[in-house]
Amino acid sequence: MAALQATEASPEWLNKGDNAWELTAAAMVGLQSVPGLVILYGSMVKKKWAVNSAFMALYAFAAALICWVLWAHRMSFGAQMIPGLVGKPKTSTEETYLLSQYEPYYIPKADYVLYQFAFAAITVILLAGSLLGRMNFYAWMAFVPLWLTLSYTVGAYTIWGPGFLEEQKIIDFSGGYVIHLSSGVAGFTAAYWVGPRHSHDRQNFPPNNIIHMMGGAGFLWLGWTGFNGGSPMSAGLITSLAILNTHLCTATSLLVWLSLDMLVYKKSSVIGAVQGMITGLVCITPGAGVVAPWAAVFMGAMSGSVPWYTMMVLHRRSAFFQKVDDTLGVFHTHAVAGLLGGILSGVLAKPSLLRLFT
């Protein structure tokens, strides 16, 4: 009983179970980036670009944390600076702020700062997937804090913070719009302006280590347990459903993508399986805890087929898509899958589950 009594270190409002889960979820999201995407990027590109690609992910993770606690978290979730668009830059390092309750939940604000940092970091790292193979590292060092400050904070504030889109009750359970649509569109735009790789690099672009690539993908998949499971800010019923739906959609999407590869190209593809896995994870993100399991399976079937078509068919037929050198196809795996998931979430979300989440 003594362990349940309120103390200065464990105030009455603190739920230790929720606190422990939220910290675990934040750590799992962090593991998706480091080492997950570090390994994935370093193994999916040609050997000559492996170190640069992996280092881009590692640097972005560190730089994002410093930017996040010094000004970007408050710009995303704090008092408004530009009404409806973005908050005032302010540090999130004060002890009184971090150890106060993040209402209406039963966790300290430090948990929320850490969890949202992991989201911000993985967003800019996902964007990097469009630029691998030719991005100057020093230009990337400048790009990360600028994009995080001028773009990511606006998306987070408008949808998750007290912005004008939040007032419209847009369904974005874990970042289908804030993270995946924004990273896909920003990556595609950046790839357009940076320019393409040399033609011989674009035509012959095998991964340098397939085993490591699958290992990095594994970190990404299992880390999504925390990605979607942490959004309710508690270890409640909606959390369990969100996690189960995440894996149902992902497995379905992978199998559908793999099946389409075998039907059309008469062979299976490890890279295709990884792409199908990613589109499933992305598609379920905006609705993970607010759709039924059958809907998650349906979303997996759609995420394994629609992005497959845009990447494998439409991309090759479009002169514009061919002009833009999106190295890992982030536009298709994140922007297309994220938008698809957002639309399907709006159609398939159950009011009873929405009430549990909101």
mmCIF file of C-alpha atoms in Angstrom:
data_model
loop_
_atom_site.group_PDB
_atom_site.id
_atom_site.type_symbol
_atom_site.label_atom_id
_atom_site.label_comp_id
_atom_site.label_asym_id
_atom_site.label_seq_id
_atom_site.Cartn_x
_atom_site.Cartn_y
_atom_site.Cartn_z
ATOM 1 C CA MET A 1 0.000 0.000 0.000
ATOM 2 C CA ALA A 2 2.883 2.348 0.665
ATOM 3 C CA ALA A 3 3.826 2.193 -3.014
ATOM 4 C CA LEU A 4 0.384 3.564 -3.928
ATOM 5 C CA GLN A 5 0.463 6.543 -1.592
ATOM 6 C CA ALA A 6 1.053 10.004 -3.021
ATOM 7 C CA THR A 7 4.497 11.485 -2.416
ATOM 8 C CA GLU A 8 6.416 14.458 -3.737
ATOM 9 C CA ALA A 9 8.029 12.150 -6.319
ATOM 10 C CA SER A 10 4.701 10.492 -7.186
ATOM 11 C CA PRO A 11 1.829 12.996 -6.891
ATOM 12 C CA GLU A 12 -1.839 12.000 -6.770
ATOM 13 C CA TRP A 13 -2.469 12.829 -10.415
ATOM 14 C CA LEU A 14 0.327 10.550 -11.676
ATOM 15 C CA ASN A 15 -0.703 7.141 -13.017
ATOM 16 C CA LYS A 16 2.431 5.004 -12.848
ATOM 17 C CA GLY A 17 1.149 2.516 -15.402
ATOM 18 C CA ASP A 18 0.367 5.217 -17.968
ATOM 19 C CA ASN A 19 3.668 6.922 -17.226
ATOM 20 C CA ALA A 20 5.647 3.705 -17.725
ATOM 21 C CA TRP A 21 3.841 2.893 -20.964
ATOM 22 C CA GLU A 22 4.281 6.369 -22.428
ATOM 23 C CA LEU A 23 8.017 6.320 -21.755
ATOM 24 C CA THR A 24 8.224 2.852 -23.309
ATOM 25 C CA ALA A 25 6.262 4.004 -26.356
ATOM 26 C CA ALA A 26 8.536 7.029 -26.782
ATOM 27 C CA ALA A 27 11.589 4.771 -26.615
ATOM 28 C CA MET A 28 10.080 2.446 -29.237
ATOM 29 C CA VAL A 29 9.453 5.356 -31.614
ATOM 30 C CA GLY A 30 13.021 6.503 -31.034
ATOM 31 C CA LEU A 31 14.297 3.016 -31.888
ATOM 32 C CA GLN A 32 12.536 3.249 -35.232
ATOM 33 C CA SER A 33 14.924 6.075 -36.134
ATOM 34 C CA VAL A 34 18.050 4.974 -34.251
ATOM 35 C CA PRO A 35 19.000 2.315 -35.120
ATOM 36 C CA GLY A 36 16.021 1.400 -37.355
ATOM 37 C CA LEU A 37 16.219 3.951 -40.168
ATOM 38 C CA VAL A 38 19.979 4.324 -39.725
ATOM 39 C CA ILE A 39 20.321 0.631 -40.632
ATOM 40 C CA LEU A 40 17.605 0.719 -43.300
ATOM 41 C CA TYR A 41 19.039 3.730 -45.120
ATOM 42 C CA GLY A 42 22.613 2.544 -44.815
ATOM 43 C CA SER A 43 21.737 -0.826 -46.364
ATOM 44 C CA MET A 44 19.196 0.165 -49.053
ATOM 45 C CA VAL A 45 21.556 2.441 -50.995
ATOM 46 C CA LYS A 46 24.705 1.698 -52.932
ATOM 47 C CA LYS A 47 27.750 0.985 -50.787
ATOM 48 C CA LYS A 48 29.401 4.294 -51.708
ATOM 49 C CA TRP A 49 26.460 6.179 -50.180
ATOM 50 C CA ALA A 50 25.902 3.953 -47.146
ATOM 51 C CA VAL A 51 27.766 5.986 -44.545
ATOM 52 C CA ASN A 52 26.401 9.331 -45.731
ATOM 53 C CA SER A 53 22.828 8.000 -45.751
ATOM 54 C CA ALA A 54 23.055 6.449 -42.283
ATOM 55 C CA PHE A 55 24.784 9.552 -40.908
ATOM 56 C CA MET A 56 21.999 11.792 -42.240
ATOM 57 C CA ALA A 57 19.530 9.858 -40.089
ATOM 58 C CA LEU A 58 21.740 9.885 -36.998
ATOM 59 C CA TYR A 59 22.439 13.611 -37.250
ATOM 60 C CA ALA A 60 18.773 14.474 -37.795
ATOM 61 C CA PHE A 61 17.790 12.568 -34.656
ATOM 62 C CA ALA A 62 20.237 14.528 -32.503
ATOM 63 C CA ALA A 63 19.548 17.904 -34.098
ATOM 64 C CA ALA A 64 15.784 17.427 -33.829
ATOM 65 C CA LEU A 65 15.990 16.864 -30.059
ATOM 66 C CA ILE A 66 17.906 20.088 -29.437
ATOM 67 C CA CYS A 67 15.557 22.102 -31.650
ATOM 68 C CA TRP A 68 12.535 20.439 -30.063
ATOM 69 C CA VAL A 69 13.292 21.273 -26.446
ATOM 70 C CA LEU A 70 14.678 24.757 -27.168
ATOM 71 C CA TRP A 71 11.785 26.094 -29.242
ATOM 72 C CA ALA A 72 9.916 23.678 -31.527
ATOM 73 C CA HIS A 73 7.741 21.844 -28.962
ATOM 74 C CA ARG A 74 6.117 25.063 -27.770
ATOM 75 C CA MET A 75 5.734 26.201 -31.382
ATOM 76 C CA SER A 76 3.793 22.987 -32.010
ATOM 77 C CA PHE A 77 1.704 22.829 -28.825
ATOM 78 C CA GLY A 78 2.102 26.097 -26.934
ATOM 79 C CA ALA A 79 0.515 29.538 -26.848
ATOM 80 C CA GLN A 80 -0.263 30.896 -30.306
ATOM 81 C CA MET A 81 2.008 33.285 -32.164
ATOM 82 C CA ILE A 82 0.174 33.314 -35.502
ATOM 83 C CA PRO A 83 -3.496 32.526 -34.802
ATOM 84 C CA GLY A 84 -4.445 29.049 -35.953
ATOM 85 C CA LEU A 85 -1.048 28.311 -37.506
ATOM 86 C CA VAL A 86 1.865 28.165 -35.076
ATOM 87 C CA GLY A 87 2.794 28.800 -31.470
ATOM 88 C CA LYS A 88 5.396 31.013 -29.847
ATOM 89 C CA PRO A 89 8.955 29.629 -29.707
ATOM 90 C CA LYS A 90 9.887 28.927 -26.118
ATOM 91 C CA THR A 91 12.056 26.425 -24.274
ATOM 92 C CA SER A 92 10.616 23.224 -22.790
ATOM 93 C CA THR A 93 13.417 22.667 -20.306
ATOM 94 C CA GLU A 94 11.990 24.263 -17.148
ATOM 95 C CA GLU A 95 11.562 21.786 -14.295
ATOM 96 C CA THR A 96 8.201 23.254 -13.277
ATOM 97 C CA TYR A 97 6.882 22.770 -16.817
ATOM 98 C CA LEU A 98 8.237 19.263 -17.425
ATOM 99 C CA LEU A 99 7.083 17.849 -14.078
ATOM 100 C CA SER A 100 3.575 19.294 -14.181
ATOM 101 C CA GLN A 101 0.557 17.249 -15.281
ATOM 102 C CA TYR A 102 -0.198 16.974 -18.983
ATOM 103 C CA GLU A 103 -3.944 17.409 -18.637
ATOM 104 C CA PRO A 104 -6.355 15.730 -19.104
ATOM 105 C CA TYR A 105 -4.018 12.731 -18.900
ATOM 106 C CA TYR A 106 -2.192 11.307 -15.900
ATOM 107 C CA ILE A 107 1.376 11.685 -17.085
ATOM 108 C CA PRO A 108 3.941 14.502 -16.727
ATOM 109 C CA LYS A 109 4.558 16.881 -19.605
ATOM 110 C CA ALA A 110 8.092 15.496 -19.855
ATOM 111 C CA ASP A 111 6.591 12.303 -21.304
ATOM 112 C CA TYR A 112 4.712 14.254 -23.944
ATOM 113 C CA VAL A 113 7.744 16.342 -24.885
ATOM 114 C CA LEU A 114 9.820 13.176 -25.340
ATOM 115 C CA TYR A 115 7.118 11.314 -27.269
ATOM 116 C CA GLN A 116 6.447 14.200 -29.630
ATOM 117 C CA PHE A 117 10.172 14.717 -30.155
ATOM 118 C CA ALA A 118 10.441 11.133 -31.398
ATOM 119 C CA PHE A 119 7.636 11.906 -33.858
ATOM 120 C CA ALA A 120 9.325 15.093 -35.073
ATOM 121 C CA ALA A 121 12.663 13.342 -35.497
ATOM 122 C CA ILE A 122 11.317 10.422 -37.505
ATOM 123 C CA THR A 123 9.379 12.806 -39.774
ATOM 124 C CA VAL A 124 12.465 14.643 -40.973
ATOM 125 C CA ILE A 125 14.388 11.349 -41.225
ATOM 126 C CA LEU A 126 11.635 9.867 -43.403
ATOM 127 C CA LEU A 127 11.902 12.941 -45.609
ATOM 128 C CA ALA A 128 15.611 12.146 -46.059
ATOM 129 C CA GLY A 129 14.668 8.954 -47.878
ATOM 130 C CA SER A 130 13.814 11.064 -50.932
ATOM 131 C CA LEU A 131 17.279 12.628 -50.998
ATOM 132 C CA LEU A 132 19.618 9.688 -50.442
ATOM 133 C CA GLY A 133 22.418 9.246 -52.948
ATOM 134 C CA ARG A 134 23.228 12.886 -53.682
ATOM 135 C CA MET A 135 22.434 15.166 -50.714
ATOM 136 C CA ASN A 136 25.405 17.143 -49.441
ATOM 137 C CA PHE A 137 25.731 16.428 -45.723
ATOM 138 C CA TYR A 138 26.490 20.030 -44.769
ATOM 139 C CA ALA A 139 23.408 21.226 -46.620
ATOM 140 C CA TRP A 140 21.431 18.580 -44.721
ATOM 141 C CA MET A 141 22.799 19.928 -41.424
ATOM 142 C CA ALA A 142 21.229 23.308 -42.193
ATOM 143 C CA PHE A 143 18.050 21.864 -43.674
ATOM 144 C CA VAL A 144 16.973 19.820 -40.626
ATOM 145 C CA PRO A 145 16.462 22.658 -38.097
ATOM 146 C CA LEU A 146 15.006 24.946 -40.763
ATOM 147 C CA TRP A 147 12.400 22.434 -41.957
ATOM 148 C CA LEU A 148 11.535 21.362 -38.426
ATOM 149 C CA THR A 149 10.989 24.992 -37.402
ATOM 150 C CA LEU A 150 9.232 26.362 -40.471
ATOM 151 C CA SER A 151 7.218 23.353 -41.648
ATOM 152 C CA TYR A 152 6.751 20.563 -39.108
ATOM 153 C CA THR A 153 5.688 22.846 -36.270
ATOM 154 C CA VAL A 154 2.954 24.363 -38.442
ATOM 155 C CA GLY A 155 1.504 20.952 -39.319
ATOM 156 C CA ALA A 156 1.609 19.756 -35.720
ATOM 157 C CA TYR A 157 0.062 22.958 -34.375
ATOM 158 C CA THR A 158 -2.765 23.131 -36.897
ATOM 159 C CA ILE A 159 -3.878 19.492 -36.494
ATOM 160 C CA TRP A 160 -2.763 18.353 -33.021
ATOM 161 C CA GLY A 161 -2.302 21.661 -31.252
ATOM 162 C CA PRO A 162 -4.882 24.447 -30.853
ATOM 163 C CA GLY A 163 -4.761 25.259 -34.569
ATOM 164 C CA PHE A 164 -7.556 25.875 -37.042
ATOM 165 C CA LEU A 165 -7.640 22.290 -38.379
ATOM 166 C CA GLU A 166 -7.880 20.796 -34.888
ATOM 167 C CA GLU A 167 -11.129 22.710 -34.473
ATOM 168 C CA GLN A 168 -12.512 20.842 -37.504
ATOM 169 C CA LYS A 169 -12.001 17.532 -35.646
ATOM 170 C CA ILE A 170 -9.800 15.968 -38.302
ATOM 171 C CA ILE A 171 -9.109 12.320 -37.475
ATOM 172 C CA ASP A 172 -5.343 11.823 -37.233
ATOM 173 C CA PHE A 173 -4.759 9.258 -34.521
ATOM 174 C CA SER A 174 -0.962 9.104 -34.785
ATOM 175 C CA GLY A 175 0.222 11.267 -37.651
ATOM 176 C CA GLY A 176 -1.056 10.158 -41.032
ATOM 177 C CA TYR A 177 -1.186 13.821 -42.014
ATOM 178 C CA VAL A 178 1.229 15.472 -39.573
ATOM 179 C CA ILE A 179 4.034 12.961 -40.127
ATOM 180 C CA HIS A 180 3.545 10.893 -43.268
ATOM 181 C CA LEU A 181 1.741 13.171 -45.686
ATOM 182 C CA SER A 182 4.042 16.041 -44.728
ATOM 183 C CA SER A 183 7.257 13.989 -45.023
ATOM 184 C CA GLY A 184 6.171 12.491 -48.348
ATOM 185 C CA VAL A 185 5.229 15.810 -49.930
ATOM 186 C CA ALA A 186 8.243 17.638 -48.469
ATOM 187 C CA GLY A 187 10.603 14.866 -49.564
ATOM 188 C CA PHE A 188 9.219 14.908 -53.103
ATOM 189 C CA THR A 189 9.497 18.697 -53.244
ATOM 190 C CA ALA A 190 13.051 18.626 -51.904
ATOM 191 C CA ALA A 191 14.007 15.934 -54.413
ATOM 192 C CA TYR A 192 12.694 18.142 -57.222
ATOM 193 C CA TRP A 193 14.849 21.092 -56.172
ATOM 194 C CA VAL A 194 17.980 19.123 -55.246
ATOM 195 C CA GLY A 195 17.890 17.389 -58.620
ATOM 196 C CA PRO A 196 18.405 13.775 -59.680
ATOM 197 C CA ARG A 197 21.304 11.414 -59.221
ATOM 198 C CA HIS A 198 23.550 10.515 -62.148
ATOM 199 C CA SER A 199 21.640 8.407 -64.654
ATOM 200 C CA HIS A 200 23.747 5.276 -64.051
ATOM 201 C CA ASP A 201 23.031 5.506 -60.301
ATOM 202 C CA ARG A 202 19.285 5.737 -60.935
ATOM 203 C CA GLN A 203 19.215 2.826 -63.382
ATOM 204 C CA ASN A 204 21.243 0.424 -61.247
ATOM 205 C CA PHE A 205 20.441 0.911 -57.577
ATOM 206 C CA PRO A 206 20.615 -2.395 -55.673
ATOM 207 C CA PRO A 207 20.748 -2.453 -51.839
ATOM 208 C CA ASN A 208 24.215 -3.112 -50.500
ATOM 209 C CA ASN A 209 23.041 -5.431 -47.709
ATOM 210 C CA ILE A 210 19.624 -7.099 -47.918
ATOM 211 C CA ILE A 211 19.864 -8.791 -44.503
ATOM 212 C CA HIS A 212 20.569 -5.487 -42.777
ATOM 213 C CA MET A 213 17.765 -3.893 -44.776
ATOM 214 C CA MET A 214 15.303 -6.430 -43.390
ATOM 215 C CA GLY A 215 16.681 -5.884 -39.886
ATOM 216 C CA GLY A 216 16.121 -2.134 -40.156
ATOM 217 C CA ALA A 217 12.626 -2.787 -41.477
ATOM 218 C CA GLY A 218 11.993 -5.006 -38.462
ATOM 219 C CA PHE A 219 12.873 -2.165 -36.087
ATOM 220 C CA LEU A 220 10.463 0.025 -38.010
ATOM 221 C CA TRP A 221 7.591 -2.487 -37.866
ATOM 222 C CA LEU A 222 7.845 -3.463 -34.208
ATOM 223 C CA GLY A 223 8.612 0.108 -33.187
ATOM 224 C CA TRP A 224 5.228 1.086 -34.601
ATOM 225 C CA THR A 225 3.749 -0.604 -31.539
ATOM 226 C CA GLY A 226 4.819 2.486 -29.628
ATOM 227 C CA PHE A 227 4.168 4.825 -32.556
ATOM 228 C CA ASN A 228 0.429 4.124 -32.592
ATOM 229 C CA GLY A 229 0.124 2.651 -29.104
ATOM 230 C CA GLY A 230 1.446 5.780 -27.417
ATOM 231 C CA SER A 231 -1.017 8.245 -28.926
ATOM 232 C CA PRO A 232 -3.842 7.668 -26.383
ATOM 233 C CA MET A 233 -1.405 8.770 -23.635
ATOM 234 C CA SER A 234 -2.558 5.894 -21.451
ATOM 235 C CA ALA A 235 -2.424 2.114 -21.201
ATOM 236 C CA GLY A 236 -6.176 1.731 -21.782
ATOM 237 C CA LEU A 237 -8.529 -0.167 -24.053
ATOM 238 C CA ILE A 238 -7.973 2.017 -27.097
ATOM 239 C CA THR A 239 -4.232 1.379 -26.853
ATOM 240 C CA SER A 240 -4.667 -2.379 -27.150
ATOM 241 C CA LEU A 241 -6.898 -2.025 -30.191
ATOM 242 C CA ALA A 242 -4.541 0.437 -31.862
ATOM 243 C CA ILE A 243 -1.604 -1.939 -31.528
ATOM 244 C CA LEU A 244 -3.508 -4.959 -32.842
ATOM 245 C CA ASN A 245 -4.890 -2.979 -35.786
ATOM 246 C CA THR A 246 -1.409 -1.713 -36.596
ATOM 247 C CA HIS A 247 -0.022 -5.201 -37.064
ATOM 248 C CA LEU A 248 -3.108 -6.537 -38.860
ATOM 249 C CA CYS A 249 -2.968 -3.777 -41.455
ATOM 250 C CA THR A 250 0.788 -4.098 -41.910
ATOM 251 C CA ALA A 251 0.784 -7.864 -42.408
ATOM 252 C CA THR A 252 -2.089 -7.616 -44.900
ATOM 253 C CA SER A 253 -0.402 -4.824 -46.835
ATOM 254 C CA LEU A 254 2.886 -6.709 -47.082
ATOM 255 C CA LEU A 255 1.156 -9.832 -48.391
ATOM 256 C CA VAL A 256 -0.923 -7.902 -50.931
ATOM 257 C CA TRP A 257 2.121 -6.006 -52.262
ATOM 258 C CA LEU A 258 4.087 -9.261 -52.469
ATOM 259 C CA SER A 259 1.203 -10.983 -54.276
ATOM 260 C CA LEU A 260 0.957 -8.185 -56.833
ATOM 261 C CA ASP A 261 4.693 -8.413 -57.496
ATOM 262 C CA MET A 262 4.359 -12.154 -58.076
ATOM 263 C CA LEU A 263 1.285 -11.819 -60.307
ATOM 264 C CA VAL A 264 2.634 -9.007 -62.477
ATOM 265 C CA TYR A 265 6.408 -9.593 -62.465
ATOM 266 C CA LYS A 266 6.357 -13.364 -61.839
ATOM 267 C CA LYS A 267 8.749 -13.106 -58.882
ATOM 268 C CA SER A 268 8.789 -12.033 -55.266
ATOM 269 C CA SER A 269 10.780 -9.028 -54.087
ATOM 270 C CA VAL A 270 12.304 -8.349 -50.675
ATOM 271 C CA ILE A 271 12.314 -4.619 -51.411
ATOM 272 C CA GLY A 272 8.666 -4.886 -52.448
ATOM 273 C CA ALA A 273 7.806 -6.668 -49.205
ATOM 274 C CA VAL A 274 9.495 -3.885 -47.225
ATOM 275 C CA GLN A 275 7.638 -1.232 -49.218
ATOM 276 C CA GLY A 276 4.334 -3.036 -48.595
ATOM 277 C CA MET A 277 5.139 -3.234 -44.901
ATOM 278 C CA ILE A 278 5.798 0.507 -44.773
ATOM 279 C CA THR A 279 2.616 1.460 -46.639
ATOM 280 C CA GLY A 280 0.576 -0.686 -44.250
ATOM 281 C CA LEU A 281 2.140 0.971 -41.219
ATOM 282 C CA VAL A 282 1.538 4.416 -42.684
ATOM 283 C CA CYS A 283 -2.041 3.763 -43.817
ATOM 284 C CA ILE A 284 -3.282 2.537 -40.428
ATOM 285 C CA THR A 285 -1.599 5.380 -38.523
ATOM 286 C CA PRO A 286 -4.377 8.007 -38.782
ATOM 287 C CA GLY A 287 -7.062 5.546 -37.674
ATOM 288 C CA ALA A 288 -5.294 2.843 -35.657
ATOM 289 C CA GLY A 289 -7.419 3.099 -32.525
ATOM 290 C CA VAL A 290 -10.695 4.232 -34.036
ATOM 291 C CA VAL A 291 -11.429 1.508 -36.625
ATOM 292 C CA ALA A 292 -12.496 -2.106 -36.138
ATOM 293 C CA PRO A 293 -10.043 -4.953 -36.881
ATOM 294 C CA TRP A 294 -11.898 -5.894 -40.075
ATOM 295 C CA ALA A 295 -11.431 -2.312 -41.239
ATOM 296 C CA ALA A 296 -7.710 -2.553 -40.481
ATOM 297 C CA VAL A 297 -7.481 -5.600 -42.753
ATOM 298 C CA PHE A 298 -9.360 -3.709 -45.482
ATOM 299 C CA MET A 299 -7.020 -0.740 -45.070
ATOM 300 C CA GLY A 300 -4.096 -3.146 -45.395
ATOM 301 C CA ALA A 301 -5.467 -4.480 -48.679
ATOM 302 C CA MET A 302 -5.843 -0.934 -49.973
ATOM 303 C CA SER A 303 -2.393 0.181 -48.776
ATOM 304 C CA GLY A 304 -0.793 -2.829 -50.424
ATOM 305 C CA SER A 305 -2.436 -2.105 -53.768
ATOM 306 C CA VAL A 306 -3.016 1.635 -54.289
ATOM 307 C CA PRO A 307 0.566 2.774 -53.476
ATOM 308 C CA TRP A 308 1.829 -0.273 -55.404
ATOM 309 C CA TYR A 309 -0.009 1.025 -58.467
ATOM 310 C CA THR A 310 1.204 4.612 -58.076
ATOM 311 C CA MET A 311 4.817 3.463 -57.566
ATOM 312 C CA MET A 312 5.103 0.518 -59.948
ATOM 313 C CA VAL A 313 2.765 1.642 -62.764
ATOM 314 C CA LEU A 314 1.832 5.320 -62.609
ATOM 315 C CA HIS A 315 5.332 6.477 -61.651
ATOM 316 C CA ARG A 316 6.879 4.741 -64.649
ATOM 317 C CA ARG A 317 4.324 6.166 -67.075
ATOM 318 C CA SER A 318 4.481 9.754 -65.834
ATOM 319 C CA ALA A 319 7.154 12.037 -67.253
ATOM 320 C CA PHE A 320 6.853 14.294 -64.225
ATOM 321 C CA PHE A 321 7.406 11.463 -61.742
ATOM 322 C CA GLN A 322 10.372 10.277 -63.795
ATOM 323 C CA LYS A 323 11.865 13.753 -63.660
ATOM 324 C CA VAL A 324 11.804 13.831 -59.852
ATOM 325 C CA ASP A 325 14.368 11.461 -58.323
ATOM 326 C CA ASP A 326 12.599 10.319 -55.137
ATOM 327 C CA THR A 327 15.266 7.795 -54.110
ATOM 328 C CA LEU A 328 13.218 5.445 -51.907
ATOM 329 C CA GLY A 329 9.792 6.370 -53.236
ATOM 330 C CA VAL A 330 8.817 8.265 -50.082
ATOM 331 C CA PHE A 331 6.058 10.095 -51.936
ATOM 332 C CA HIS A 332 4.306 6.796 -52.643
ATOM 333 C CA THR A 333 4.996 5.011 -49.360
ATOM 334 C CA HIS A 334 4.212 7.984 -47.124
ATOM 335 C CA ALA A 335 2.280 10.732 -48.927
ATOM 336 C CA VAL A 336 0.006 8.426 -50.935
ATOM 337 C CA ALA A 337 -0.390 5.865 -48.123
ATOM 338 C CA GLY A 338 -0.859 8.585 -45.501
ATOM 339 C CA LEU A 339 -3.551 10.378 -47.496
ATOM 340 C CA LEU A 340 -5.220 7.039 -48.266
ATOM 341 C CA GLY A 341 -5.226 6.161 -44.570
ATOM 342 C CA GLY A 342 -6.656 9.539 -43.637
ATOM 343 C CA ILE A 343 -9.527 9.189 -46.099
ATOM 344 C CA LEU A 344 -10.272 5.597 -45.073
ATOM 345 C CA SER A 345 -10.122 6.540 -41.386
ATOM 346 C CA GLY A 346 -12.768 9.174 -41.953
ATOM 347 C CA VAL A 347 -14.996 6.621 -43.673
ATOM 348 C CA LEU A 348 -14.370 3.625 -41.392
ATOM 349 C CA ALA A 349 -13.942 5.213 -37.940
ATOM 350 C CA LYS A 350 -16.497 4.071 -35.339
ATOM 351 C CA PRO A 351 -18.137 6.813 -33.232
ATOM 352 C CA SER A 352 -17.919 4.627 -30.110
ATOM 353 C CA LEU A 353 -14.142 4.314 -30.535
ATOM 354 C CA LEU A 354 -13.770 8.012 -31.292
ATOM 355 C CA ARG A 355 -15.418 8.777 -27.968
ATOM 356 C CA LEU A 356 -12.874 6.589 -26.187
ATOM 357 C CA PHE A 357 -10.018 8.422 -27.898
ATOM 358 C CA THR A 358 -11.232 11.990 -27.538
#
